[in-house]
CSV table of C-alpha atoms and ligand atoms in Angstrom, one decimal:
chain,number,residue,atom,x,y,z
Y,26,MET,CA,134.2,132.6,18.2
Y,27,SER,CA,134.5,135.0,21.3
Y,28,TYR,CA,132.6,136.4,22.9
Y,29,THR,CA,132.9,139.7,25.4
Y,30,LYS,CA,133.3,138.1,29.4
Y,31,LEU,CA,131.2,139.7,32.3
Y,32,PHE,CA,132.5,138.8,35.5
Y,33,LEU,CA,129.9,138.9,38.2
Y,34,GLN,CA,130.4,140.3,42.4
Y,35,ALA,CA,131.5,137.7,44.8
Y,36,GLY,CA,128.5,136.5,46.0
Y,37,ARG,CA,126.6,137.3,42.7
Y,38,ASP,CA,127.3,133.8,41.2
Y,39,GLU,CA,124.6,131.5,43.4
Y,40,ALA,CA,121.7,132.4,41.3
Y,41,VAL,CA,123.2,131.7,38.0
Y,42,ARG,CA,124.7,128.1,39.2
Y,43,ARG,CA,120.8,128.0,40.4
Y,44,PHE,CA,119.5,128.6,37.0
Y,45,HIS,CA,117.6,131.8,37.3
Y,46,PRO,CA,117.8,132.9,33.8
Y,47,TRP,CA,118.6,136.9,34.0
Y,48,VAL,CA,121.7,138.3,35.7
Y,49,PHE,CA,120.5,142.1,36.8
Y,50,SER,CA,123.5,144.8,35.9
Y,51,ARG,CA,124.2,145.1,39.6
Y,52,ALA,CA,125.2,142.2,39.8
Y,53,ILE,CA,128.6,142.8,36.8
Y,54,ALA,CA,131.9,143.3,38.7
Y,55,ARG,CA,133.7,143.9,35.3
Y,56,TYR,CA,133.6,143.0,31.9
Y,57,ASP,CA,136.4,142.2,28.6
Y,58,GLY,CA,135.6,143.9,25.1
Y,59,ASP,CA,132.2,146.0,23.9
Y,60,LEU,CA,128.7,145.8,25.2
Y,61,ASN,CA,126.3,146.6,23.2
Y,62,ASP,CA,122.3,145.5,23.1
Y,63,GLY,CA,121.4,142.3,21.2
Y,64,ASP,CA,125.8,141.4,21.2
Y,65,VAL,CA,126.3,137.0,23.1
Y,66,VAL,CA,128.0,137.7,26.3
Y,67,GLU,CA,129.5,135.0,28.3
Y,68,VAL,CA,129.2,135.0,32.2
Y,69,TYR,CA,131.8,134.3,34.8
Y,70,ASP,CA,132.1,134.7,38.4
Y,71,ARG,CA,134.9,136.2,40.3
Y,72,LYS,CA,137.3,134.2,40.2
Y,73,GLY,CA,136.8,133.2,36.2
Y,74,VAL,CA,135.3,130.6,36.4
Y,75,TYR,CA,132.7,130.1,33.4
Y,76,LEU,CA,128.9,129.9,34.3
Y,77,ALA,CA,126.8,130.9,31.6
Y,78,THR,CA,126.0,132.6,28.4
Y,79,GLY,CA,123.4,134.8,27.6
Y,80,HIS,CA,122.6,138.0,25.8
Y,81,TYR,CA,123.0,141.6,26.8
Y,82,HIS,CA,120.4,143.9,27.3
Y,83,ASP,CA,121.1,147.5,28.9
Y,84,GLY,CA,119.2,147.7,32.2
Y,85,SER,CA,118.1,146.3,35.1
Y,86,ILE,CA,117.9,143.1,33.1
Y,87,ALA,CA,121.4,143.8,32.0
Y,88,VAL,CA,121.8,139.7,30.8
Y,89,ARG,CA,118.9,136.9,29.6
Y,90,LEU,CA,120.9,133.5,29.8
Y,91,PHE,CA,120.2,130.6,27.3
Y,92,SER,CA,123.3,128.2,28.2
Y,93,PHE,CA,124.4,127.2,31.8
Y,94,ALA,CA,127.4,125.8,32.8
Y,95,ALA,CA,125.8,122.5,34.9
Y,96,THR,CA,123.9,121.7,31.9
Y,97,ALA,CA,125.5,122.9,28.4
Y,98,GLY,CA,129.0,121.4,30.4
Y,99,GLY,CA,131.2,124.7,28.9
Y,100,PRO,CA,130.6,127.7,26.5
Y,101,VAL,CA,128.5,127.6,23.6
Y,102,THR,CA,128.5,128.8,20.7
Y,103,PRO,CA,125.0,130.0,19.4
Y,104,ASP,CA,125.0,129.4,15.9
Y,105,ALA,CA,122.2,126.8,13.8
Y,106,ALA,CA,123.6,123.9,14.9
Y,107,TYR,CA,123.4,124.7,18.6
Y,108,TRP,CA,119.2,125.9,18.0
Y,109,THR,CA,118.8,122.4,16.2
Y,110,LYS,CA,119.9,120.5,19.3
Y,111,LYS,CA,118.4,122.4,21.4
Y,112,LEU,CA,115.1,122.7,19.5
Y,113,ARG,CA,114.9,119.2,19.1
Y,114,GLY,CA,114.8,118.4,22.7
Y,115,ILE,CA,111.9,120.6,22.7
Y,116,ARG,CA,109.9,119.6,19.9
Y,117,HIS,CA,110.6,115.5,21.6
Y,118,ILE,CA,108.4,117.2,25.1
Y,119,ARG,CA,105.5,118.7,22.6
Y,120,GLN,CA,105.4,115.7,20.9
Y,121,ALA,CA,104.5,113.9,23.7
Y,122,ILE,CA,102.3,116.5,26.0
Y,123,ILE,CA,100.4,116.8,22.2
Y,124,ASN,CA,99.9,112.8,22.0
Y,125,SER,CA,98.3,113.2,25.6
Y,126,THR,CA,95.6,115.0,24.3
Y,127,ARG,CA,95.1,112.9,21.6
Y,128,ASP,CA,91.8,111.3,22.7
Y,129,ALA,CA,89.8,114.8,22.8
Y,130,GLY,CA,90.5,114.8,18.9
Y,131,PRO,CA,93.6,115.9,17.1
Y,132,THR,CA,95.7,119.2,17.6
Y,133,ASN,CA,97.8,120.3,15.5
Y,134,CYS,CA,98.8,124.0,17.3
Y,135,TYR,CA,100.6,124.6,20.0
Y,136,ARG,CA,103.5,126.6,22.2
Y,137,LEU,CA,106.8,125.1,20.6
Y,138,VAL,CA,108.8,127.2,22.8
Y,139,HIS,CA,108.0,129.3,26.0
Y,140,GLY,CA,110.7,131.7,27.0
Y,141,GLU,CA,112.5,131.1,30.2
Y,142,GLY,CA,110.6,127.8,30.8
Y,143,ASP,CA,112.7,126.2,28.0
Y,144,GLY,CA,115.7,127.4,28.7
Y,145,CYS,CA,115.4,129.7,25.6
Y,146,THR,CA,115.1,133.4,27.6
Y,147,GLY,CA,113.5,136.1,25.8
Y,148,LEU,CA,111.8,133.6,22.8
Y,149,ILE,CA,108.5,132.8,22.4
Y,150,ILE,CA,107.6,130.0,19.3
Y,151,ASP,CA,104.0,129.4,18.6
Y,152,VAL,CA,103.1,126.8,15.8
Y,153,TYR,CA,100.1,126.2,13.8
Y,154,ASN,CA,99.8,123.5,11.5
Y,155,GLY,CA,103.6,123.9,9.6
Y,156,VAL,CA,103.3,127.6,10.3
Y,157,ALA,CA,106.0,129.3,13.1
Y,158,VAL,CA,105.0,132.6,14.3
Y,159,LEU,CA,107.7,133.7,16.4
Y,160,GLN,CA,108.6,136.8,18.9
Y,161,ALA,CA,111.7,137.8,20.4
Y,162,HIS,CA,111.5,140.0,23.4
Y,163,SER,CA,114.9,141.1,23.3
Y,164,ILE,CA,117.0,142.5,20.8
Y,165,GLY,CA,119.7,139.3,21.1
Y,166,MET,CA,116.9,136.8,20.7
Y,167,HIS,CA,115.6,139.0,17.6
Y,168,ARG,CA,119.3,138.4,16.4
Y,169,GLU,CA,119.1,134.7,16.3
Y,170,ARG,CA,115.6,134.9,14.1
Y,171,MET,CA,117.8,134.0,11.5
Y,172,VAL,CA,119.7,130.7,13.0
Y,173,ILE,CA,116.7,130.0,14.5
Y,174,THR,CA,114.3,129.7,11.8
Y,175,GLU,CA,117.4,127.6,9.9
Y,176,ALA,CA,116.7,124.8,12.6
Y,177,LEU,CA,113.7,125.6,13.0
Y,178,GLN,CA,113.7,124.1,9.2
Y,179,ALA,CA,116.6,121.5,10.3
Y,180,VAL,CA,113.7,120.1,12.9
Y,181,PHE,CA,110.8,119.7,11.1
Y,182,GLY,CA,111.7,119.5,7.6
Y,183,ASP,CA,108.9,119.3,4.8
Y,184,GLU,CA,106.4,119.8,8.0
Y,185,LEU,CA,107.4,124.0,7.8
Y,186,THR,CA,105.7,125.8,5.3
Y,187,ALA,CA,106.9,129.2,6.6
Y,188,VAL,CA,108.4,131.2,9.5
Y,189,TYR,CA,106.7,134.5,10.8
Y,190,ASP,CA,108.3,136.9,12.5
Y,191,LYS,CA,106.0,139.3,14.9
Y,192,SER,CA,108.7,140.7,17.2
Y,193,SER,CA,107.8,144.8,16.4
Y,194,GLU,CA,105.6,144.5,19.5
Y,195,THR,CA,107.3,142.5,21.5
Y,196,LEU,CA,110.8,143.6,21.7
Y,197,PRO,CA,111.8,146.6,24.4
Y,198,ASN,CA,110.3,149.7,23.3
Y,199,GLU,CA,113.1,151.4,21.7
Y,200,TYR,CA,114.2,149.0,19.6
Y,201,ALA,CA,110.1,148.2,18.4
Y,202,GLY,CA,109.6,150.2,15.7
Y,203,THR,CA,113.0,149.1,14.4
Y,204,VAL,CA,111.3,145.6,13.2
Y,205,ILE,CA,109.0,145.1,10.8
Y,206,ASN,CA,107.0,141.8,10.7
Y,207,SER,CA,107.9,139.3,8.6
Y,208,TYR,CA,108.0,135.9,7.1
Y,209,LEU,CA,111.8,134.7,7.4
Y,210,PHE,CA,110.9,131.6,5.5
Y,211,GLY,CA,108.0,130.5,3.4
Y,212,GLN,CA,104.8,132.2,2.9
Y,213,THR,CA,101.4,131.1,3.9
Y,214,PRO,CA,97.8,132.8,3.4
Y,215,VAL,CA,95.5,133.9,6.6
Y,216,PRO,CA,93.8,132.9,7.5
Y,217,HIS,CA,95.3,129.8,8.0
Y,218,PRO,CA,93.1,126.7,9.5
Y,219,VAL,CA,94.1,125.0,12.9
Y,220,LEU,CA,92.7,121.8,14.5
Y,221,GLU,CA,92.8,122.1,18.7
Y,222,ASN,CA,91.0,118.9,20.1
Y,223,GLY,CA,89.3,118.3,17.2
Y,224,ASN,CA,87.9,121.8,16.7
Y,225,THR,CA,89.0,124.1,13.7
Y,226,PHE,CA,90.4,127.3,14.3
Y,227,LEU,CA,91.1,130.4,11.4
Y,228,ILE,CA,94.5,131.8,12.5
Y,229,ASP,CA,95.5,135.4,11.4
Y,230,TRP,CA,98.8,135.4,13.1
Y,231,ILE,CA,99.4,139.4,10.5
Y,232,THR,CA,96.3,140.9,12.6
Y,233,GLY,CA,95.5,138.6,15.3
Y,234,GLN,CA,96.0,139.7,18.9
Y,235,LYS,CA,99.7,138.4,20.2
Y,236,THR,CA,100.6,135.6,17.5
Y,237,GLY,CA,96.9,134.6,16.4
Y,238,PHE,CA,95.7,132.6,19.4
Y,239,PHE,CA,95.6,132.2,22.5
Y,240,LEU,CA,97.0,128.7,23.1
Y,241,ASP,CA,97.1,128.7,26.7
Y,242,GLN,CA,93.4,128.1,27.3
Y,243,ARG,CA,93.6,124.8,25.0
Y,244,ASP,CA,93.1,122.2,28.3
Y,245,ASN,CA,90.6,125.2,29.9
Y,246,ARG,CA,88.6,124.8,27.0
Y,247,ALA,CA,88.7,120.4,26.9
Y,248,LEU,CA,86.8,121.1,30.7
Y,249,LEU,CA,84.1,123.9,29.9
Y,250,ALA,CA,83.2,121.0,27.2
Y,251,GLN,CA,82.8,118.5,29.9
Y,252,TYR,CA,80.5,120.7,32.2
Y,253,ALA,CA,78.6,122.8,28.9
Y,254,PRO,CA,76.0,119.9,27.2
Y,255,GLY,CA,72.9,121.4,27.4
Y,256,LYS,CA,74.1,124.5,29.3
Y,257,ARG,CA,73.3,128.1,28.5
Y,258,VAL,CA,77.1,129.7,28.7
Y,259,LEU,CA,78.4,133.3,28.8
Y,260,ASN,CA,81.7,133.7,27.2
Y,261,ALA,CA,82.9,137.1,28.5
Y,262,PHE,CA,86.4,137.8,26.8
Y,263,CYS,CA,85.7,136.1,24.2
Y,264,TYR,CA,88.6,136.7,21.6
Y,265,SER,CA,88.2,134.7,18.8
Y,266,GLY,CA,85.6,132.4,20.3
Y,267,GLY,CA,87.4,129.3,21.4
Y,268,PHE,CA,85.3,128.8,24.5
Y,269,SER,CA,82.2,129.0,22.6
Y,270,VAL,CA,82.9,126.7,20.1
Y,271,TYR,CA,84.1,124.1,22.2
Y,272,ALA,CA,80.7,124.7,24.2
Y,273,ILE,CA,79.0,124.7,20.9
Y,274,GLN,CA,80.8,121.4,20.0
Y,275,ALA,CA,80.1,119.2,23.1
Y,276,GLY,CA,76.3,120.5,22.8
Y,277,ALA,CA,75.3,123.9,24.8
Y,278,THR,CA,71.5,124.5,24.5
Y,279,ASP,CA,72.5,128.4,23.7
Y,280,VAL,CA,76.4,130.5,23.5
Y,281,HIS,CA,76.8,134.1,24.0
Y,282,SER,CA,80.0,135.3,23.2
Y,283,ILE,CA,81.0,139.1,24.0
Y,284,ASP,CA,84.1,141.1,23.5
Y,285,SER,CA,85.2,145.1,23.5
Y,286,SER,CA,86.4,144.6,20.1
Y,287,GLN,CA,84.2,144.6,16.5
Y,288,LYS,CA,87.6,142.0,15.3
Y,289,ALA,CA,87.1,139.9,18.0
Y,290,ILE,CA,83.4,139.5,17.3
Y,291,ALA,CA,83.7,138.7,13.8
Y,292,LEU,CA,86.7,136.3,14.4
Y,293,THR,CA,84.2,134.2,16.9
Y,294,ASN,CA,81.7,134.5,14.1
Y,295,GLN,CA,84.1,133.2,11.7
Y,296,ASN,CA,85.6,130.5,13.9
Y,297,VAL,CA,82.2,129.4,15.0
Y,298,THR,CA,80.6,128.8,11.1
Y,299,ALA,CA,83.6,127.3,10.4
Y,300,ASN,CA,83.1,124.5,12.7
Y,301,PHE,CA,79.0,124.5,12.4
Y,302,SER,CA,76.3,124.2,10.2
Y,303,PRO,CA,73.6,126.9,10.9
Y,304,GLU,CA,70.5,125.4,11.9
Y,305,THR,CA,72.7,123.3,14.5
Y,306,TYR,CA,73.7,125.5,17.3
Y,307,GLN,CA,72.9,129.0,18.6
Y,308,HIS,CA,75.3,131.6,19.2
Y,309,GLU,CA,75.6,135.0,19.5
Y,310,ALA,CA,78.5,137.4,19.2
Y,311,ILE,CA,78.1,140.4,21.3
Y,312,ALA,CA,80.5,143.5,20.6
Y,313,ASP,CA,80.3,145.4,24.7
Y,314,ASP,CA,82.4,146.1,27.2
Y,315,VAL,CA,82.0,143.2,29.3
Y,316,LEU,CA,81.0,145.1,32.8
Y,317,HIS,CA,78.8,147.5,31.1
Y,318,TYR,CA,76.5,144.0,29.6
Y,319,LEU,CA,76.8,142.5,33.1
Y,320,ASN,CA,75.3,145.5,34.6
Y,321,ASN,CA,73.0,146.2,31.8
Y,322,HIS,CA,71.8,142.3,31.0
Y,323,ASN,CA,69.4,140.9,33.8
Y,324,GLU,CA,69.8,136.7,32.6
Y,325,GLN,CA,71.5,134.1,34.2
Y,326,TYR,CA,74.0,131.6,32.5
Y,327,ASP,CA,74.6,128.3,33.6
Y,328,ILE,CA,78.1,128.7,32.9
Y,329,VAL,CA,79.6,132.3,32.8
Y,330,ILE,CA,83.4,132.8,32.0
Y,331,LEU,CA,85.5,135.5,32.6
Y,332,ASP,CA,88.9,135.1,30.9
Y,333,PRO,CA,90.3,138.9,30.6
Y,334,PRO,CA,93.4,140.8,29.5
Y,335,ALA,CA,95.9,141.3,32.2
Y,336,PHE,CA,94.4,143.8,34.6
Y,337,ALA,CA,97.8,144.2,36.3
Y,338,LYS,CA,101.0,144.5,33.6
Y,339,SER,CA,103.6,146.1,36.9
Y,340,LEU,CA,103.3,145.9,40.7
Y,341,SER,CA,102.7,148.8,41.0
Y,342,ALA,CA,99.2,148.2,39.2
Y,343,ARG,CA,98.8,145.2,41.1
Y,344,HIS,CA,96.0,147.1,43.9
Y,345,ARG,CA,93.8,148.7,41.2
Y,346,ALA,CA,94.0,145.9,39.2
Y,347,VAL,CA,92.2,143.5,42.1
Y,348,GLN,CA,90.2,146.1,42.3
Y,349,GLY,CA,89.2,145.2,38.8
Y,350,TYR,CA,89.3,141.4,39.2
Y,351,LYS,CA,86.8,142.0,43.0
Y,352,ARG,CA,84.4,144.2,41.0
Y,353,LEU,CA,84.5,142.1,37.6
Y,354,ASN,CA,83.4,138.6,39.2
Y,355,THR,CA,81.3,139.6,42.0
Y,356,GLU,CA,79.3,141.0,38.8
Y,357,GLY,CA,79.7,137.7,37.0
Y,358,LEU,CA,78.7,135.5,40.1
Y,359,LYS,CA,75.4,137.4,40.3
Y,360,ARG,CA,74.7,136.3,36.8
Y,361,VAL,CA,75.9,132.4,37.4
Y,362,ALA,CA,72.3,130.5,37.9
Y,363,LYS,CA,71.6,129.0,41.1
Y,364,GLY,CA,73.7,125.8,41.0
Y,365,GLY,CA,75.5,126.8,37.7
Y,366,ILE,CA,79.0,127.5,37.1
Y,367,LEU,CA,82.2,130.5,37.3
Y,368,PHE,CA,85.2,129.8,34.7
Y,369,THR,CA,87.5,132.5,35.8
Y,370,PHE,CA,90.8,133.2,34.9
Y,371,SER,CA,93.6,135.6,35.6
Y,372,CYS,CA,96.7,135.9,33.0
Y,373,SER,CA,98.7,138.5,35.1
Y,374,GLN,CA,102.4,137.4,36.8
Y,375,VAL,CA,102.3,139.9,39.1
Y,376,ILE,CA,98.8,138.3,40.9
Y,377,ASP,CA,99.7,135.6,42.6
Y,378,ARG,CA,98.1,132.1,43.1
Y,379,GLU,CA,96.8,133.3,46.7
Y,380,LEU,CA,96.3,137.2,45.6
Y,381,PHE,CA,94.3,136.0,42.9
Y,382,TYR,CA,91.9,133.6,45.2
Y,383,ASN,CA,91.4,135.4,48.3
Y,384,THR,CA,90.3,138.1,45.5
Y,385,ILE,CA,87.5,135.4,44.1
Y,386,VAL,CA,87.0,135.0,48.0
Y,387,ALA,CA,85.8,138.9,48.3
Y,388,ALA,CA,84.1,138.9,44.8
Y,389,ALA,CA,81.8,135.7,46.9
Y,390,ILE,CA,81.5,138.0,49.7
Y,391,ASP,CA,80.2,141.5,47.9
Y,392,ALA,CA,77.8,138.6,45.6
Y,393,GLY,CA,76.5,137.1,48.8
Y,394,ARG,CA,77.0,134.1,47.0
Y,395,GLN,CA,77.6,130.1,48.5
Y,396,VAL,CA,81.0,128.7,46.3
Y,397,ARG,CA,82.9,125.9,46.0
Y,398,VAL,CA,86.1,125.7,44.2
Y,399,LEU,CA,86.2,122.3,41.2
Y,400,HIS,CA,88.8,122.8,40.4
Y,401,HIS,CA,92.3,125.1,40.5
Y,402,LEU,CA,93.5,125.5,36.6
Y,403,SER,CA,96.2,126.8,35.6
Y,404,GLN,CA,98.3,127.0,31.5
Y,405,PRO,CA,98.8,123.9,29.7
Y,406,ALA,CA,102.2,121.8,29.4
Y,407,ASP,CA,103.0,123.6,26.5
Y,408,HIS,CA,103.7,126.8,28.3
Y,409,PRO,CA,106.5,124.9,31.5
Y,410,VAL,CA,107.6,126.6,34.2
Y,411,SER,CA,111.3,126.8,35.6
Y,412,LEU,CA,111.4,125.8,38.9
Y,413,PHE,CA,114.1,128.4,39.3
Y,414,HIS,CA,111.0,131.3,37.1
Y,415,PRO,CA,108.5,131.0,39.6
Y,416,GLU,CA,107.4,134.2,37.5
Y,417,GLY,CA,106.8,131.7,34.3
Y,418,SER,CA,103.5,130.1,35.9
Y,419,TYR,CA,100.6,133.4,34.6
Y,420,LEU,CA,97.6,132.0,34.2
Y,421,LYS,CA,95.5,131.1,37.1
Y,422,GLY,CA,92.1,130.1,36.7
Y,423,LEU,CA,89.6,128.7,39.3
Y,424,VAL,CA,85.9,126.8,38.6
Y,425,LEU,CA,83.8,127.8,41.1
Y,426,TRP,CA,80.1,126.0,41.4
Y,427,VAL,CA,77.6,128.9,42.5
Y,428,GLU,CA,75.0,128.0,44.9
H,525,SAH,N1,89.1,133.9,26.6
H,525,SAH,C1,89.6,134.4,24.8
H,525,SAH,C2,91.3,135.0,25.0
H,525,SAH,C3,90.8,136.2,25.7
H,525,SAH,S1,91.9,138.1,25.6
H,525,SAH,C4,89.9,132.7,24.0
H,525,SAH,O1,90.3,131.5,25.0
H,525,SAH,O2,91.2,133.2,23.1
H,525,SAH,C5,91.6,139.0,26.5
H,525,SAH,C6,90.5,140.0,26.0
H,525,SAH,O3,89.3,140.9,26.0
H,525,SAH,C7,90.2,140.5,23.9
H,525,SAH,O4,90.3,140.0,22.9
H,525,SAH,C8,89.7,141.6,24.2
H,525,SAH,O5,89.9,142.4,23.1
H,525,SAH,C9,88.8,141.8,25.3
H,525,SAH,N2,88.5,143.1,25.9
H,525,SAH,C10,89.4,143.6,27.2
H,525,SAH,N3,89.2,144.3,27.0
H,525,SAH,C11,87.6,144.0,27.0
H,525,SAH,C12,86.4,144.8,28.0
H,525,SAH,N4,86.2,145.9,29.4
H,525,SAH,N5,85.4,144.8,27.5
H,525,SAH,C13,85.4,143.3,26.6
H,525,SAH,N6,85.9,142.5,26.1
H,525,SAH,C14,87.4,143.4,26.7
């Protein structure tokens, strides 16, 4: 198979040699052959030395790289055999990661492929107890979906019951409307039960947010469980009730879950009842705007969890987002009982750790509370970050002890 060759401007090869996963359009000097969105292309330096292979897309980020000369040895053909080898290596690491959590109870859902962090730029695959849910962020990766499905079958064998493609909301706007979410292999009824640290969750990848569940909070939920026994807990932005289930399991006396989405409240109730018999817990799930709830209830909680959606999706939205995080955390801090704990998160990629920290400092000043940091949190190991693509580190959190 021969692919179109792109040649970089002088001096523009350094980033690719350092495994940066994107080639910007301004770095390209010339190319031979056709160049269409989604094409596999080979990237060369000015002198014609092969550097990497990726998917082309007309735009500021012109090529999303998934194979580098230094690791692959030379040009590659991304067929089923290529993806099988790659996914086998990735799965090996995932098995070690999931094994390391087994003392907390069995887990059979995790992120198998985390885009750039796994050398698979433009591809997310989450595994839910035998079902792989795929989200392509580039049209090129979406075109690979059938060979990737073949590779998943080769890697997982009988353990794989279905592969579902849910790319219609993640592809670039001009393509999002052209694809229909569907099974690429097998079919599994939803909701589908999974185990996370021994807790049951019912997953619906078809109508749920993202691939159906926020797998990135697994370790942080386990940490919450350590603090929750005997406590009154407020889980704000609960989605399907991940933190709530862990809190009840750990012996929290009272748990309140808040989300503005009725669907999320229904999912939370469903997951709580899937784990516990009714007489064994005190839980209430309330559909409300979190700020509205915080402003209209004077209740104090021993533990407050704030896990809002990304307030900033772009750099231009950053300033407003910071104001939003500050206000939310000021109100959240006011609801923490003396000596209680705040778990606070941001999943906005453009708000880095330092900015988030400083925003929380500002919130604590506004709330007039003495606050100490107990933990700095992030995404779990099945959401790895390339050293050469720090943007992949998106989830940050703080556990604060509030006097
Ligand atoms: N903590 C969750 C994930 C939260 S995702 C977990 O562990 O699974 C963010 C959630 O915030 C979504 O469910 C969304 O419906 C909800 N949300 C967004 N804006 C909100 C608002 N203003 N008030 C309440 N909930 C909101």
